Amino acid sequence: MSTYNSVTPTALGASRPAAQPAISKPVTNALPQGLTRFVEVCHEKAAAQRFDSKATAQMQLQLKILIEKANNQGVLWENDWLSQELPVFNSAASLELVGKLAKPSFNIKKKLLKRGSSFDSQDDEDELISSSKKKARAARFERELKSESPRPISANDEVLVGDRNKAVKGTCQTLEKSYLRLTSEPDPSKVRPQHILQRALTFILDKYKNGGKYTYVCDQLKSIRQDLRVQLLENPFTVRVYETHGRIALANKDLGEFNQCQSVLKNLYQMSNLNESVNKTEFLSYRILYHILTKNYDSISLIKLKLTPQEKQDPLIVQALQILKAHISNNYHDLFKLYSKTKGTTRDLFKCFIDGERIKALAVICTAYKVLSLEFLLREFNFDNELDCMTFIKDKQIEKFVELRGGDNVVYLNTNNARGTILGLLNSNRRLDIKGQI
């Protein structure tokens, strides 16, 4: 609709004022001593832990990201580099700057605080709140950072017990086997070799196509994945298993299981014997959409930087980047049009966050309209049908604002009265906490 953007408040669409340049440091060719030492320590740790070329490259990439962040934010000299950690060494660490070095005047502020200085009290409180927010943000990004930099699948602490480099040779002939987390050395008699796993996968997929419950199918697929891991099998069949489970997980809105599958697939696709996997770009597009869902824009930027010219031309990648552009620019009209054009697994993943985008759009529309016909909502928000639209209204508990008006019995949403509820939904639409699974 040509008038859609005209109802968007200017403040929401206006560009942000240009950032003021940071106060420059004295011109010098030297780097901060703390940063230099931090880089040296990282290389020493890598040598001590005998990093291979892949792990070393991962470490260097994380160093580059942190240094660029500090430089862009103008805190290259202020960041406490000696307290900084990399996720490659500590999975609990976040790829965020730890903050500024403690200032000498901090103790003086504490003394003034005791004397009742309201100004310094407020400054300290703001500093603590800012620090708390940084820590909370780092914790929220922790899982996505792990997903973005997964360890080799043969080095998963939750799955492999004992010698991680020693492959088990399975002898089990059973097709069906429930998943059980390993707490000891895997028993070869309970591990299925690849030819049995191939038959098991076909058997499970047939059951799923004939109406088998997802809980059962997921359990069986996790068991297959576990048998692959303990045997250190990393081949096209392994890729097929993870791709299959990833698609089925999304079809059932199981984001945790999908996240685990796409994390391992990212690692598998980097292997020389699997680099040309036919579905590589398909799952790369899913990763972009998943990061939109989790608001992990740093990871999306890294993906975009690494895209090859061929990948940039792939229809699924093009579509995912168009969705990203519409999402970031808050162009809901284009976003919902793109949603209507998606299909298959892309649509399954899009469905996981489309309602949140509809709430954001509705919050904007509420500032311009007092009432809105449900026919307009159905068309503009690209609901699948009237039932889908009414389900959305009921799920968001705004059905009490639906009214029947006029002699033509047109159904309206009283957006003027619903505005408070919708803004409340917008504020409570917090970032998802995706729990990782095997």
Short mmCIF file of N, CA and C in Angstrom, two decimals, residues 170-174 188-197 227:
data_model
loop_
_atom_site.label_atom_id
_atom_site.label_comp_id
_atom_site.label_asym_id
_atom_site.label_seq_id
_atom_site.Cartn_x
_atom_site.Cartn_y
_atom_site.Cartn_z
N GLY A 170 31.00 -49.67 16.52
CA GLY A 170 29.72 -50.20 16.97
C GLY A 170 29.38 -51.55 16.37
N THR A 171 28.64 -52.36 17.14
CA THR A 171 28.21 -53.70 16.67
C THR A 171 26.72 -53.92 16.85
N CYS A 172 26.01 -52.95 17.42
CA CYS A 172 24.57 -53.10 17.69
C CYS A 172 23.79 -53.18 16.37
N GLN A 173 22.81 -54.07 16.32
CA GLN A 173 22.02 -54.27 15.10
C GLN A 173 20.58 -53.77 15.24
N THR A 174 20.27 -53.12 16.35
CA THR A 174 18.90 -52.66 16.61
C THR A 174 18.61 -51.37 15.84
N PRO A 188 30.53 -50.65 22.79
CA PRO A 188 30.39 -50.94 21.36
C PRO A 188 29.17 -51.79 21.04
N SER A 189 28.76 -52.66 21.97
CA SER A 189 27.60 -53.52 21.71
C SER A 189 26.29 -52.74 21.72
N LYS A 190 26.34 -51.49 22.19
CA LYS A 190 25.14 -50.65 22.21
C LYS A 190 25.21 -49.49 21.23
N VAL A 191 26.25 -49.53 20.38
CA VAL A 191 26.43 -48.49 19.37
C VAL A 191 26.23 -49.10 17.99
N ARG A 192 25.40 -48.47 17.16
CA ARG A 192 25.10 -49.01 15.83
C ARG A 192 26.09 -48.51 14.78
N PRO A 193 26.61 -49.40 13.94
CA PRO A 193 27.51 -48.98 12.86
C PRO A 193 26.71 -48.20 11.80
N GLN A 194 27.43 -47.60 10.85
CA GLN A 194 26.76 -46.70 9.91
C GLN A 194 25.70 -47.39 9.07
N HIS A 195 25.95 -48.61 8.60
CA HIS A 195 24.96 -49.25 7.73
C HIS A 195 23.65 -49.52 8.48
N ILE A 196 23.73 -49.75 9.79
CA ILE A 196 22.52 -49.93 10.59
C ILE A 196 21.86 -48.57 10.83
N LEU A 197 22.67 -47.54 11.04
CA LEU A 197 22.13 -46.20 11.24
C LEU A 197 21.40 -45.70 10.00
N ASP A 227 25.30 -41.96 18.20
CA ASP A 227 26.08 -43.08 17.67
C ASP A 227 27.09 -42.61 16.62
#
